[in-house]
PDB file of C-alpha atoms in Angstrom:
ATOM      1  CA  UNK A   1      -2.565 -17.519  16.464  1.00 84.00           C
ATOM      2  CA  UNK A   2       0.308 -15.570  14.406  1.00 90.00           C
ATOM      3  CA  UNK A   3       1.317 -17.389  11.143  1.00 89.00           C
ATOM      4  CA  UNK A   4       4.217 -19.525  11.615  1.00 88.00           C
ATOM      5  CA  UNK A   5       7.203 -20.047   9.223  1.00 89.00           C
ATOM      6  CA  UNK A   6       6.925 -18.452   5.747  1.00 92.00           C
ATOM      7  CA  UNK A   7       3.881 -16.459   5.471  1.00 92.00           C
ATOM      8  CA  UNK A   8       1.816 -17.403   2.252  1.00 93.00           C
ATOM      9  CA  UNK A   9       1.216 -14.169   0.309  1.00 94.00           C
ATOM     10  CA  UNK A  10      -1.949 -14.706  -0.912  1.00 94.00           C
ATOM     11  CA  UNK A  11      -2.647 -13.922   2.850  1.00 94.00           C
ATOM     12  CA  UNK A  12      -1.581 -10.108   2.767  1.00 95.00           C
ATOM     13  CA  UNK A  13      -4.395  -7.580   1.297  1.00 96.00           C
ATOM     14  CA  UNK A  14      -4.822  -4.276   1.034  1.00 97.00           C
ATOM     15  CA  UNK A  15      -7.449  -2.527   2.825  1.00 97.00           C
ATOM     16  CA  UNK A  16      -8.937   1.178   3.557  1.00 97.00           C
ATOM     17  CA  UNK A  17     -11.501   3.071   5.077  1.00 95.00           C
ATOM     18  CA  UNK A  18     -11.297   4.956   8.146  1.00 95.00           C
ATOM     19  CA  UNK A  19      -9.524   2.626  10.949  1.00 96.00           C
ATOM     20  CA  UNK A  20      -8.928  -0.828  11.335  1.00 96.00           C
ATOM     21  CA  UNK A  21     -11.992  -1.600  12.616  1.00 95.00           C
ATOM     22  CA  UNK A  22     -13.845  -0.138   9.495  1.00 95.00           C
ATOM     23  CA  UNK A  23     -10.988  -1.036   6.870  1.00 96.00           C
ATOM     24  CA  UNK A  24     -12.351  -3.337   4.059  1.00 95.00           C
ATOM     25  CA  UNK A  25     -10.337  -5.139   1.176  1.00 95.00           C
ATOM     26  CA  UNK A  26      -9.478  -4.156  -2.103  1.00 96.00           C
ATOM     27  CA  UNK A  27     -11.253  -6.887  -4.030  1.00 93.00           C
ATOM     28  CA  UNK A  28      -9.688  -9.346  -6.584  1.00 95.00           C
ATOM     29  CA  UNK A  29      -6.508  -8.139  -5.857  1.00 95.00           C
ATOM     30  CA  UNK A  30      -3.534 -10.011  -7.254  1.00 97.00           C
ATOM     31  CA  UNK A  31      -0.674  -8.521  -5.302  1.00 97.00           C
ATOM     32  CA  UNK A  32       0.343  -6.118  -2.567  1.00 97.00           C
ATOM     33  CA  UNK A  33       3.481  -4.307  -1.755  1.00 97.00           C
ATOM     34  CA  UNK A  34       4.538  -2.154   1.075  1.00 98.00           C
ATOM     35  CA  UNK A  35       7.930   0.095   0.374  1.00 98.00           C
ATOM     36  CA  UNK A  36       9.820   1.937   3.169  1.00 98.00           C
ATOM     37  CA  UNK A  37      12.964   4.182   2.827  1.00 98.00           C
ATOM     38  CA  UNK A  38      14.968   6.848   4.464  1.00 98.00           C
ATOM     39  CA  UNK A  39      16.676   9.415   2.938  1.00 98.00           C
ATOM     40  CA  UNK A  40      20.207  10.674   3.733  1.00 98.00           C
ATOM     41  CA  UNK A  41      22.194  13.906   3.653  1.00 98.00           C
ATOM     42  CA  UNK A  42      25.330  14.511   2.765  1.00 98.00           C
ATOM     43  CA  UNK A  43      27.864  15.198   5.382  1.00 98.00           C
ATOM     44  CA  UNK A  44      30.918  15.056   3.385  1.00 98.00           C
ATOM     45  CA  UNK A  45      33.470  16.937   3.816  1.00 98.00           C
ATOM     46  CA  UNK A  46      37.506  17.945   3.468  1.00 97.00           C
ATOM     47  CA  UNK A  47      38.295  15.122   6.424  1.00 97.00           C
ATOM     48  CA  UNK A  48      36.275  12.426   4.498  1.00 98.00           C
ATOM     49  CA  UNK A  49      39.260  11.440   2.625  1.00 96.00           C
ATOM     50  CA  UNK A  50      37.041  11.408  -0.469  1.00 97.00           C
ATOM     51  CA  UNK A  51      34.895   8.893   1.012  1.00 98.00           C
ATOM     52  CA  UNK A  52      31.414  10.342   0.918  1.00 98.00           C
ATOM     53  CA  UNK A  53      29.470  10.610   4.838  1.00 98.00           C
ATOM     54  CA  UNK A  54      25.789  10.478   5.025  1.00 98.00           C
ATOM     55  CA  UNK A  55      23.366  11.176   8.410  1.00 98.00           C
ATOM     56  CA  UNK A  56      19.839   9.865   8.677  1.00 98.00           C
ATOM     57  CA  UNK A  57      17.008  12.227   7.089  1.00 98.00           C
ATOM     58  CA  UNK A  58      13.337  12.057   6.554  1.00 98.00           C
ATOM     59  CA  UNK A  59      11.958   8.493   6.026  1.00 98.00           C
ATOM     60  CA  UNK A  60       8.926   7.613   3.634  1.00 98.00           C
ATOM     61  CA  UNK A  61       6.700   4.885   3.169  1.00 98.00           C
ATOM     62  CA  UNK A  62       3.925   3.259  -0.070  1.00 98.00           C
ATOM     63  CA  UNK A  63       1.819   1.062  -0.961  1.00 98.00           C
ATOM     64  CA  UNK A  64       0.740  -0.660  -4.255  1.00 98.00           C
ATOM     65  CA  UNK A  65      -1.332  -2.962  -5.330  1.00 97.00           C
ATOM     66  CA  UNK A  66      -3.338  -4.597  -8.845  1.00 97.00           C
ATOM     67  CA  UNK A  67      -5.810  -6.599  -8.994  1.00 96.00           C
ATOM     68  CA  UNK A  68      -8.612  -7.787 -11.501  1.00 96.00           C
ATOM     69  CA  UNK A  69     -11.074  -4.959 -12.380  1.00 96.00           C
ATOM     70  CA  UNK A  70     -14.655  -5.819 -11.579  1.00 93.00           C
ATOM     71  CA  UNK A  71     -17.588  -3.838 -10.575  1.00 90.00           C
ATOM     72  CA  UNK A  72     -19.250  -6.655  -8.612  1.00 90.00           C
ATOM     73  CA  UNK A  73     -18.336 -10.020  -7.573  1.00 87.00           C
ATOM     74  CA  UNK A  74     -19.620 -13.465  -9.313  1.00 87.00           C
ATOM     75  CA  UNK A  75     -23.117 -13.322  -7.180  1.00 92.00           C
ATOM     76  CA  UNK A  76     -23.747  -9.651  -8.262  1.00 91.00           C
ATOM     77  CA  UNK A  77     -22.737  -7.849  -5.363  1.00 90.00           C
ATOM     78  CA  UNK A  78     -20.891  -4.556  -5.199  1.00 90.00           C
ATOM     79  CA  UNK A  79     -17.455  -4.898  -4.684  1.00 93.00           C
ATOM     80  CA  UNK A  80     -14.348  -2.140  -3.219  1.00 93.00           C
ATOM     81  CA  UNK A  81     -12.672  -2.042  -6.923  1.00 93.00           C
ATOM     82  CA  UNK A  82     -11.947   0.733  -9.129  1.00 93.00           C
ATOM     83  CA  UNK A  83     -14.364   2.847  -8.797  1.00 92.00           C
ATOM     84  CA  UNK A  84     -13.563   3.147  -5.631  1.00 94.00           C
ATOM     85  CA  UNK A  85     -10.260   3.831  -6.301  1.00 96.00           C
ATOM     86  CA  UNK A  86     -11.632   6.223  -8.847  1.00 95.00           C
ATOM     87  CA  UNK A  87     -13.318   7.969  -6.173  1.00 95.00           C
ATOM     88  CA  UNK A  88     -10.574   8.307  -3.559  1.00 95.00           C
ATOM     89  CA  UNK A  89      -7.991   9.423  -6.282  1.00 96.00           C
ATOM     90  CA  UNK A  90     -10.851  12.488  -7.070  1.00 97.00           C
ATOM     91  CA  UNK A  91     -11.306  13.285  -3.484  1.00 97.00           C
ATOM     92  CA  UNK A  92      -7.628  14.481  -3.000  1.00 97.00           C
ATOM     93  CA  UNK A  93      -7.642  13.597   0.933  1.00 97.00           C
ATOM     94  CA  UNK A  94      -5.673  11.172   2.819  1.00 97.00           C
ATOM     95  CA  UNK A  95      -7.260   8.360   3.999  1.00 97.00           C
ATOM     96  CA  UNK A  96      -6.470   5.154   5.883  1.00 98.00           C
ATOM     97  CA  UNK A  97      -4.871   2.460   4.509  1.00 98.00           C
ATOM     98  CA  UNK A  98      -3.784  -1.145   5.662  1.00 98.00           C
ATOM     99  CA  UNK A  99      -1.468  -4.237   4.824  1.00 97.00           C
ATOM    100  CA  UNK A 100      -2.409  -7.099   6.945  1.00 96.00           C
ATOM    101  CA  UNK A 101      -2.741 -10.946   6.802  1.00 96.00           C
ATOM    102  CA  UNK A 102      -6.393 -10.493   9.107  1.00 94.00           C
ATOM    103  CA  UNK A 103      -4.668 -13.535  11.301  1.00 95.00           C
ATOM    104  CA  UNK A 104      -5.049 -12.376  14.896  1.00 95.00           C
ATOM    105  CA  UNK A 105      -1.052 -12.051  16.286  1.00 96.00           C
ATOM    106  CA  UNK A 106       0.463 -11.204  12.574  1.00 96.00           C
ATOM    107  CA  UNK A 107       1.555  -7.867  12.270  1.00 96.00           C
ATOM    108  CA  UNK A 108       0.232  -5.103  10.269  1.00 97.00           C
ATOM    109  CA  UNK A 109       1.109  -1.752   8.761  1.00 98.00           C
ATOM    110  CA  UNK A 110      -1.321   1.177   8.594  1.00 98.00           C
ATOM    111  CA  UNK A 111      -1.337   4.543   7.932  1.00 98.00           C
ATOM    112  CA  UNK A 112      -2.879   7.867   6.294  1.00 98.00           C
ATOM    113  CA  UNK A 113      -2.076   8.179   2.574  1.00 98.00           C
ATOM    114  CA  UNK A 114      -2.624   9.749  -0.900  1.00 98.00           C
ATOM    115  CA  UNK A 115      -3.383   7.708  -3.677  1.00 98.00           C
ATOM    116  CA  UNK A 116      -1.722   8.734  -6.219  1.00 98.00           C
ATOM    117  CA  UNK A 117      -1.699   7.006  -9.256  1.00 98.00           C
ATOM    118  CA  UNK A 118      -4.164   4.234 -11.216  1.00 98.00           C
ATOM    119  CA  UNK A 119      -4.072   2.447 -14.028  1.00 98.00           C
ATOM    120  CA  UNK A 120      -6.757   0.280 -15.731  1.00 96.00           C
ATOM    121  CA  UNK A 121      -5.240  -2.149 -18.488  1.00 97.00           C
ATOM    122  CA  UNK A 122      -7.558  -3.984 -21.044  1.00 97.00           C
ATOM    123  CA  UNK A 123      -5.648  -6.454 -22.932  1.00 97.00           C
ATOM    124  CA  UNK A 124      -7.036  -7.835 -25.957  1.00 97.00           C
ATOM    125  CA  UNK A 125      -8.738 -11.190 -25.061  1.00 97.00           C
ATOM    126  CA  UNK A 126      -7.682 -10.967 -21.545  1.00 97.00           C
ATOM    127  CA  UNK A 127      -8.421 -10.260 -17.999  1.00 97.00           C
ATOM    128  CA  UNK A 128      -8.995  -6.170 -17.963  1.00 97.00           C
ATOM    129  CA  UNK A 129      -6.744  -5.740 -14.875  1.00 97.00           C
ATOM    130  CA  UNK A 130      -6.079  -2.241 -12.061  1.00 97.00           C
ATOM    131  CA  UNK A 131      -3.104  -1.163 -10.547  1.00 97.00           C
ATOM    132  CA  UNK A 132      -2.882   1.249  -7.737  1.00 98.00           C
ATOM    133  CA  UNK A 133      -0.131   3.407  -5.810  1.00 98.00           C
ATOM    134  CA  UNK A 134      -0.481   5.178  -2.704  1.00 98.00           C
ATOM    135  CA  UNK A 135       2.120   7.335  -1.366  1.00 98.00           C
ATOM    136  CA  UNK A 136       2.158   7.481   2.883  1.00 98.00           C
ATOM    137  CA  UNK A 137       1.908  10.865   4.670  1.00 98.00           C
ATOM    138  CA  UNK A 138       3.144  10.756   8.551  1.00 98.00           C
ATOM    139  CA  UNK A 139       3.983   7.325  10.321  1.00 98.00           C
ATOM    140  CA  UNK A 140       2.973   3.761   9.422  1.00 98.00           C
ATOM    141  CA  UNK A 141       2.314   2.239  11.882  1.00 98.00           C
ATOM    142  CA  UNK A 142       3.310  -1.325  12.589  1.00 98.00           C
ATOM    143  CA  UNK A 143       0.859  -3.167  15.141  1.00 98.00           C
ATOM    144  CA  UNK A 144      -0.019  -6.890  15.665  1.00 97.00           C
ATOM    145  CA  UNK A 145      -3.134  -7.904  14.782  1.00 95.00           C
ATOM    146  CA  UNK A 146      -6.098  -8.954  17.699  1.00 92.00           C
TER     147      UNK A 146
END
């Protein structure tokens, strides 16, 4: 059943792999946005009346998301962290990526994408922490969840 009122968003991860069906988590992640925009063009001209005019042009969409950096989780199991990341940043392919609360009748966003930045942060005495950005190539896709 879809969430109801404000949706908690601890809820909302950030997954890849090749579909849905095969998409895992980014683990220990600590946050997750999804960014759309559209740009415009200029349409002004002599009849504007120095008001600047603007049509619709192409649209874009990204994703970003940081987390705690780990190799493997507290029983010693391999976890989809950094290197991972690591590893799809080196590849230089697009690859499938999703934003979804994993409640059946929520909505979620999916695409093919670039990663194209990360960051690993070691703080003295603290948490050594990731942060990731993925840039969207084509349509995201917005579909409810089964």
């Amino acid at each position: 059943m879809a969430t109801s009122n404000v949706i908690n968003g601890t809820l909302a991860v950030v997954k890849t792999g090749t579909d849905h069906a095969s998409a895992t988590t980014i683990a220990l992640s600590t946050s997750a946005s999804l960014s759309l925009s559209m740009d415009t063009r200029d349409i002004s001209n002599k009849s504007s009346a120095g008001w600047r005019e603007l049509l619709e042009a192409g649209m874009s969409w990204s994703v970003s998301c940081e987390g705690l950096y780990a190799m493997l989780d507290s029983s010693g199991a391999a976890i989809k962290n950094y290197d991972d990341l690591w590893a799809l940043l080196v590849a230089r392919a697009p690859f499938y990526i999703e934003i979804s609360t994993g409640i059946s009748g929520d909505k979620y966003y999916s695409g093919e994408c670039y990663l194209t930045s990360l960051e690993q942060t070691a703080p003295l005495e603290d948490n050594m922490t990731y942060s990731a950005s993925f840039e969207g190539t084509g349509v995201l896709s917005e579909t409810v969840e089964p």
